[in-house]
mmCIF file of C-alpha atoms in Angstrom:
data_model
loop_
_atom_site.group_PDB
_atom_site.id
_atom_site.type_symbol
_atom_site.label_atom_id
_atom_site.label_comp_id
_atom_site.label_asym_id
_atom_site.label_seq_id
_atom_site.Cartn_x
_atom_site.Cartn_y
_atom_site.Cartn_z
ATOM 1 C CA MET D 1 91.121 -18.118 127.560
ATOM 2 C CA GLU D 2 88.286 -20.223 128.996
ATOM 3 C CA TYR D 3 86.376 -20.370 132.253
ATOM 4 C CA ALA D 4 88.043 -22.336 135.051
ATOM 5 C CA ALA D 5 85.015 -24.662 135.393
ATOM 6 C CA ALA D 6 84.809 -25.453 131.664
ATOM 7 C CA LYS D 7 84.818 -29.196 130.863
ATOM 8 C CA SER D 8 85.247 -28.866 127.089
ATOM 9 C CA SER D 9 85.953 -26.236 124.477
ATOM 10 C CA ILE D 10 86.235 -25.766 120.712
ATOM 11 C CA CYS D 11 89.323 -24.568 118.905
ATOM 12 C CA ARG D 12 88.721 -21.191 117.273
ATOM 13 C CA GLN D 13 91.013 -22.092 114.369
ATOM 14 C CA CYS D 14 90.172 -25.690 113.349
ATOM 15 C CA GLY D 15 86.830 -26.206 115.093
ATOM 16 C CA ARG D 16 87.826 -29.400 116.981
ATOM 17 C CA SER D 17 86.623 -30.143 120.485
ATOM 18 C CA PHE D 18 89.121 -30.712 123.310
ATOM 19 C CA SER D 19 89.344 -30.750 127.113
ATOM 20 C CA PRO D 20 90.892 -27.575 128.516
ATOM 21 C CA PHE D 21 93.726 -27.735 131.046
ATOM 22 C CA ALA D 22 94.837 -25.377 133.765
ATOM 23 C CA PRO D 23 97.751 -23.252 132.513
ATOM 24 C CA LYS D 24 100.984 -23.407 134.419
ATOM 25 C CA PRO D 25 102.006 -20.400 136.475
ATOM 26 C CA GLY D 26 103.858 -17.861 134.414
ATOM 27 C CA LEU D 27 102.685 -19.320 131.063
ATOM 28 C CA LYS D 28 102.160 -16.609 128.475
ATOM 29 C CA LEU D 29 99.429 -17.211 125.917
ATOM 30 C CA ARG D 30 99.928 -15.783 122.479
ATOM 31 C CA THR D 31 96.854 -14.323 120.872
ATOM 32 C CA ARG D 32 96.586 -13.109 117.322
ATOM 33 C CA GLU D 33 95.334 -9.609 117.110
ATOM 34 C CA GLU D 34 93.080 -8.968 114.148
ATOM 35 C CA ALA D 35 93.057 -5.637 112.406
ATOM 36 C CA PRO D 36 89.985 -3.676 113.417
ATOM 37 C CA ALA D 37 87.419 -3.019 110.736
ATOM 38 C CA PRO D 38 87.080 0.507 109.408
ATOM 39 C CA GLU D 39 85.016 2.678 111.641
ATOM 40 C CA ARG D 40 82.589 3.611 108.872
ATOM 41 C CA SER D 41 81.754 0.039 107.861
ATOM 42 C CA SER D 42 81.452 -0.945 111.523
ATOM 43 C CA ILE D 43 78.941 1.818 112.170
ATOM 44 C CA ILE D 44 76.958 0.942 109.027
ATOM 45 C CA GLY D 45 76.970 -2.751 109.903
ATOM 46 C CA ARG D 46 75.806 -2.086 113.444
ATOM 47 C CA PHE D 47 73.073 0.214 112.179
ATOM 48 C CA GLU D 48 71.861 -2.388 109.644
ATOM 49 C CA ASP D 49 71.809 -5.122 112.287
ATOM 50 C CA PHE D 50 69.978 -2.864 114.714
ATOM 51 C CA TRP D 51 67.431 -1.855 112.069
ATOM 52 C CA LYS D 52 66.862 -5.474 111.022
ATOM 53 C CA ARG D 53 66.252 -6.552 114.600
ATOM 54 C CA GLN D 54 63.928 -3.654 115.351
ATOM 55 C CA ARG D 55 61.897 -4.080 112.167
ATOM 56 C CA SER D 56 58.886 -6.365 112.361
ATOM 57 C CA SER D 57 56.376 -7.561 109.797
ATOM 58 C CA ILE D 58 52.957 -9.168 109.613
ATOM 59 C CA ILE D 59 52.925 -12.602 107.956
ATOM 60 C CA GLU D 60 50.148 -15.018 107.076
ATOM 61 C CA CYS D 61 50.120 -18.759 107.653
ATOM 62 C CA PHE D 62 50.148 -20.897 104.521
ATOM 63 C CA GLU D 63 47.676 -23.395 105.981
ATOM 64 C CA CYS D 64 45.105 -21.600 108.156
ATOM 65 C CA LYS D 65 45.723 -18.014 106.870
ATOM 66 C CA ARG D 66 46.114 -16.650 110.386
ATOM 67 C CA LYS D 67 48.237 -13.499 110.621
ATOM 68 C CA GLN D 68 50.919 -12.856 113.221
ATOM 69 C CA GLN D 69 53.722 -10.393 113.879
ATOM 70 C CA VAL D 70 57.331 -11.605 113.682
ATOM 71 C CA ALA D 71 60.710 -9.946 114.172
ATOM 72 C CA GLY D 72 62.700 -8.869 111.152
ATOM 73 C CA ALA D 73 65.707 -11.033 112.090
ATOM 74 C CA ALA D 74 63.648 -14.241 112.359
ATOM 75 C CA THR D 75 64.301 -16.975 109.771
ATOM 76 C CA SER D 76 61.296 -19.162 110.628
ATOM 77 C CA THR D 77 58.331 -19.344 112.961
ATOM 78 C CA ILE D 78 55.453 -21.589 114.015
ATOM 79 C CA CYS D 79 51.802 -20.685 113.499
ATOM 80 C CA PRO D 80 50.136 -20.331 116.923
ATOM 81 C CA ALA D 81 46.834 -21.650 115.551
ATOM 82 C CA CYS D 82 47.723 -24.781 113.535
ATOM 83 C CA SER D 83 51.425 -25.230 114.510
ATOM 84 C CA ALA D 84 52.500 -25.184 110.853
ATOM 85 C CA HIS D 85 56.099 -24.267 110.030
ATOM 86 C CA ILE D 86 56.529 -20.940 108.199
ATOM 87 C CA ASP D 87 59.760 -20.203 106.368
ATOM 88 C CA LEU D 88 60.895 -16.561 106.490
ATOM 89 C CA ARG D 89 64.250 -16.841 104.692
ATOM 90 C CA ASP D 90 65.336 -14.977 101.563
ATOM 91 C CA TYR D 91 66.598 -17.102 98.656
ATOM 92 C CA LYS D 92 69.274 -16.069 96.171
ATOM 93 C CA ILE D 93 69.609 -18.556 93.300
ATOM 94 C CA THR D 94 72.883 -18.384 91.393
ATOM 95 C CA SER D 95 72.882 -21.835 89.714
ATOM 96 C CA GLY D 96 70.538 -24.720 88.972
ATOM 97 C CA PHE D 97 67.796 -25.103 91.585
ATOM 98 C CA SER D 98 64.950 -27.638 91.391
ATOM 99 C CA ARG D 99 63.424 -27.762 94.900
ATOM 100 C CA SER D 100 60.069 -26.160 95.660
ATOM 101 C CA ILE D 101 60.133 -22.910 97.621
ATOM 102 C CA ARG D 102 57.449 -21.669 100.003
ATOM 103 C CA THR D 103 58.586 -18.717 102.053
ATOM 104 C CA ARG D 104 57.391 -15.358 103.281
ATOM 105 C CA GLY D 105 60.751 -13.901 102.293
ATOM 106 C CA ASP D 106 62.084 -12.720 98.940
ATOM 107 C CA VAL D 107 63.479 -14.723 96.012
ATOM 108 C CA HIS D 108 66.252 -13.390 93.757
ATOM 109 C CA LEU D 109 66.917 -15.419 90.603
ATOM 110 C CA THR D 110 70.219 -14.089 89.269
ATOM 111 C CA GLY D 111 71.269 -14.025 85.625
ATOM 112 C CA LYS D 112 73.198 -17.303 85.972
ATOM 113 C CA GLY D 113 70.413 -18.993 87.930
ATOM 114 C CA ASP D 114 68.086 -21.686 86.564
ATOM 115 C CA LEU D 115 64.934 -22.175 88.636
ATOM 116 C CA GLY D 116 63.303 -25.437 87.580
ATOM 117 C CA SER D 117 61.101 -26.107 90.630
ATOM 118 C CA SER D 118 57.428 -26.728 89.965
ATOM 119 C CA SER D 119 56.197 -24.200 92.540
ATOM 120 C CA VAL D 120 57.675 -21.049 94.064
ATOM 121 C CA VAL D 121 55.661 -19.063 96.630
ATOM 122 C CA CYS D 122 57.267 -15.958 98.142
ATOM 123 C CA ARG D 123 56.663 -12.361 99.196
ATOM 124 C CA SER D 124 58.412 -10.682 96.253
ATOM 125 C CA ALA D 125 60.715 -11.881 93.486
ATOM 126 C CA LEU D 126 63.317 -10.518 91.087
ATOM 127 C CA VAL D 127 63.695 -12.707 87.991
ATOM 128 C CA GLU D 128 66.909 -12.167 86.039
ATOM 129 C CA GLY D 129 67.561 -15.794 85.025
ATOM 130 C CA ARG D 130 65.685 -18.732 83.544
ATOM 131 C CA LEU D 131 62.318 -19.475 85.160
ATOM 132 C CA ARG D 132 60.730 -22.807 84.245
ATOM 133 C CA GLY D 133 58.245 -23.280 87.085
ATOM 134 C CA ASN D 134 55.227 -21.466 88.478
ATOM 135 C CA LEU D 135 55.818 -18.281 90.474
ATOM 136 C CA HIS D 136 53.398 -16.716 92.954
ATOM 137 C CA CYS D 137 54.252 -13.501 94.816
ATOM 138 C CA ASP D 138 52.157 -11.879 97.497
ATOM 139 C CA ASP D 139 53.649 -8.474 96.692
ATOM 140 C CA THR D 140 55.698 -7.652 93.556
ATOM 141 C CA ALA D 141 57.260 -9.784 90.840
ATOM 142 C CA THR D 142 59.894 -7.948 88.777
ATOM 143 C CA VAL D 143 61.028 -9.595 85.529
ATOM 144 C CA ASN D 144 64.330 -8.471 84.007
ATOM 145 C CA TYR D 145 64.952 -11.418 81.669
ATOM 146 C CA SER D 146 65.026 -12.039 77.917
ATOM 147 C CA GLY D 147 63.656 -15.370 76.770
ATOM 148 C CA LYS D 148 60.712 -17.748 77.089
ATOM 149 C CA ILE D 149 58.879 -18.383 80.362
ATOM 150 C CA PRO D 150 56.909 -21.662 80.274
ATOM 151 C CA GLY D 151 55.520 -21.325 83.814
ATOM 152 C CA ARG D 152 52.653 -19.316 85.228
ATOM 153 C CA ILE D 153 53.274 -15.973 86.978
ATOM 154 C CA SER D 154 50.833 -14.519 89.498
ATOM 155 C CA ALA D 155 51.416 -11.598 91.855
ATOM 156 C CA HIS D 156 49.804 -8.544 93.358
ATOM 157 C CA HIS D 157 51.897 -6.365 91.045
ATOM 158 C CA VAL D 158 53.999 -7.453 88.048
ATOM 159 C CA VAL D 159 56.727 -5.273 86.534
ATOM 160 C CA VAL D 160 58.368 -6.121 83.193
ATOM 161 C CA ASP D 161 61.598 -4.126 83.292
ATOM 162 C CA ARG D 162 63.057 -2.064 80.451
ATOM 163 C CA LYS D 163 65.689 -4.613 79.430
ATOM 164 C CA ALA D 164 63.225 -7.520 79.523
ATOM 165 C CA ASP D 165 61.981 -9.290 76.384
ATOM 166 C CA ILE D 166 59.815 -12.242 77.437
ATOM 167 C CA HIS D 167 57.316 -14.581 75.837
ATOM 168 C CA CYS D 168 54.928 -16.191 78.343
ATOM 169 C CA PHE D 169 53.396 -19.480 77.279
ATOM 170 C CA ARG D 170 50.854 -19.435 80.139
ATOM 171 C CA ARG D 171 48.705 -16.571 81.333
ATOM 172 C CA VAL D 172 49.995 -13.916 83.717
ATOM 173 C CA CYS D 173 47.549 -13.075 86.514
ATOM 174 C CA ALA D 174 48.052 -10.005 88.671
ATOM 175 C CA GLY D 175 46.312 -7.163 90.392
ATOM 176 C CA SER D 176 48.155 -4.666 88.181
ATOM 177 C CA ILE D 177 50.816 -5.025 85.483
ATOM 178 C CA GLU D 178 53.388 -2.477 84.369
ATOM 179 C CA ILE D 179 55.138 -3.023 81.023
ATOM 180 C CA ARG D 180 58.417 -1.146 80.595
ATOM 181 C CA GLY D 181 60.119 -3.558 78.171
ATOM 182 C CA ARG D 182 58.762 -6.104 75.689
ATOM 183 C CA MET D 183 56.246 -8.832 76.493
ATOM 184 C CA SER D 184 54.014 -11.223 74.586
ATOM 185 C CA GLY D 185 51.382 -13.499 76.094
ATOM 186 C CA GLU D 186 47.988 -13.544 77.779
ATOM 187 C CA ILE D 187 47.347 -11.146 80.667
ATOM 188 C CA ILE D 188 44.560 -11.026 83.245
ATOM 189 C CA ALA D 189 44.677 -7.990 85.534
ATOM 190 C CA GLN D 190 42.218 -7.142 88.284
ATOM 191 C CA THR D 191 42.716 -3.383 87.985
ATOM 192 C CA MET D 192 45.157 -1.770 85.557
ATOM 193 C CA VAL D 193 47.541 -2.632 82.722
ATOM 194 C CA THR D 194 50.078 0.113 81.951
ATOM 195 C CA VAL D 195 52.319 0.134 78.874
ATOM 196 C CA GLN D 196 54.936 2.778 79.437
ATOM 197 C CA LYS D 197 57.004 4.713 76.950
ATOM 198 C CA LYS D 198 59.125 2.375 74.762
ATOM 199 C CA GLY D 199 57.173 -0.581 76.140
ATOM 200 C CA SER D 200 55.617 -3.233 73.894
ATOM 201 C CA LEU D 201 52.782 -5.644 74.680
ATOM 202 C CA GLU D 202 51.449 -8.268 72.279
ATOM 203 C CA GLY D 203 48.683 -10.679 73.230
ATOM 204 C CA ASP D 204 45.228 -10.965 74.760
ATOM 205 C CA VAL D 205 44.474 -8.659 77.691
ATOM 206 C CA THR D 206 41.580 -8.856 80.140
ATOM 207 C CA ALA D 207 41.503 -5.979 82.621
ATOM 208 C CA ARG D 208 39.343 -3.254 84.086
ATOM 209 C CA ALA D 209 41.453 -0.529 82.466
ATOM 210 C CA ILE D 210 44.495 -0.157 80.234
ATOM 211 C CA THR D 211 46.835 2.772 79.646
ATOM 212 C CA VAL D 212 49.259 3.021 76.731
ATOM 213 C CA GLU D 213 51.595 5.968 77.039
ATOM 214 C CA LYS D 214 52.907 7.913 74.072
ATOM 215 C CA GLY D 215 55.646 5.837 72.493
ATOM 216 C CA GLY D 216 54.278 2.530 73.825
ATOM 217 C CA MET D 217 52.733 -0.191 71.653
ATOM 218 C CA PHE D 218 49.912 -2.669 72.192
ATOM 219 C CA SER D 219 48.786 -5.329 69.716
ATOM 220 C CA GLY D 220 46.144 -7.964 70.418
ATOM 221 C CA GLN D 221 42.632 -8.511 71.717
ATOM 222 C CA LEU D 222 41.351 -6.433 74.592
ATOM 223 C CA VAL D 223 38.506 -7.195 76.999
ATOM 224 C CA ILE D 224 37.566 -4.402 79.396
ATOM 225 C CA GLY D 225 35.140 -5.097 82.215
ATOM 226 C CA GLN D 226 34.420 -8.137 84.361
ATOM 227 C CA VAL D 227 37.774 -9.801 84.949
ATOM 228 C CA SER D 228 36.503 -12.882 86.759
ATOM 229 C CA ILE D 229 34.810 -14.294 83.633
ATOM 230 C CA THR D 230 37.139 -16.368 81.506
ATOM 231 C CA GLN D 231 36.702 -17.414 77.916
ATOM 232 C CA GLY D 232 35.774 -20.957 78.946
ATOM 233 C CA GLU D 233 33.016 -19.660 81.222
ATOM 234 C CA LEU D 234 31.708 -17.483 78.388
ATOM 235 C CA LEU D 235 31.502 -20.502 76.096
ATOM 236 C CA GLU D 236 29.660 -22.499 78.761
ATOM 237 C CA GLU D 237 27.153 -19.681 79.189
ATOM 238 C CA GLU D 238 26.615 -19.498 75.433
ATOM 239 C CA GLU D 239 26.030 -23.250 75.277
ATOM 240 C CA SER D 240 23.606 -23.148 78.212
ATOM 241 C CA SER D 241 21.706 -20.219 76.677
ATOM 242 C CA ALA D 242 21.545 -22.009 73.345
ATOM 243 C CA ALA D 243 20.199 -25.146 75.054
ATOM 244 C CA SER D 244 17.461 -23.099 76.775
ATOM 245 C CA ILE D 245 15.961 -21.844 73.463
ATOM 246 C CA PRO D 246 12.419 -23.260 73.110
ATOM 247 C CA GLU D 247 11.706 -25.712 70.325
ATOM 248 C CA SER D 248 9.942 -24.589 67.187
ATOM 249 C CA ARG D 249 6.163 -24.309 67.417
ATOM 250 C CA PHE D 250 5.682 -25.334 63.810
ATOM 251 C CA PRO D 251 4.244 -28.861 63.603
ATOM 252 C CA ASN D 252 6.399 -31.557 62.031
ATOM 253 C CA PRO D 253 9.239 -29.417 60.680
ATOM 254 C CA VAL D 254 10.803 -30.873 57.544
ATOM 255 C CA PRO D 255 14.423 -31.844 58.193
ATOM 256 C CA ARG D 256 16.899 -30.079 55.952
ATOM 257 C CA PRO D 257 19.817 -31.906 54.398
ATOM 258 C CA LEU D 258 23.222 -31.221 55.884
ATOM 259 C CA PRO D 259 25.651 -29.231 53.722
ATOM 260 C CA ALA D 260 28.338 -31.178 51.941
ATOM 261 C CA THR D 261 31.819 -31.002 53.435
#
């Protein structure tokens, strides 16, 4: 059935476009009646759609950092200040994926997924497959993977799940880190590092505080205090302080021979 003034239409079965015609008098159109969905699933689906449309969130522009409020059902938006495009979609990676991702949505790397893109920026991420690029999350990054991670991970909160056993080649930077499984690598945390029961952490840790629960294990070097100072900056300060030492006041010091090597 179409409107009488319609000039074109699309077939519901094959998707082809055609010009509608006026049916002859007395022509009976056969329509296929589909079985109605169960009442319970229909109610749940309607409730989820309604909740998604009613929910709104505050996002930040990637370019000018201006914040704005968007609807929960939106997949993209435009920044009102700099007109930059902002992706709001969620990504679920189930196979090889090599394109860069920059979204305010969530990223789910499944167990069969292989994320080889150089840069991934998202709101939160669940890593269950192979991660070869750099990952930055504004909220939480949950790692439930066993293997080596060559990329850099940075997030507001990092969780290494119970079944995880990872070795990070590059440093992990976060506001707080929670170790429930096994992890080895360098960690820089702005606030707290927590090693829970049956958790294991091996490597260098720089944080304001660290907690190792009974049954947990930590092995490595620990620096508690100013997190913003890195080892390279410490070496530069030592070199500058050594260069500022005044020269000897003794006249004409006798040079000493260098030790044999």
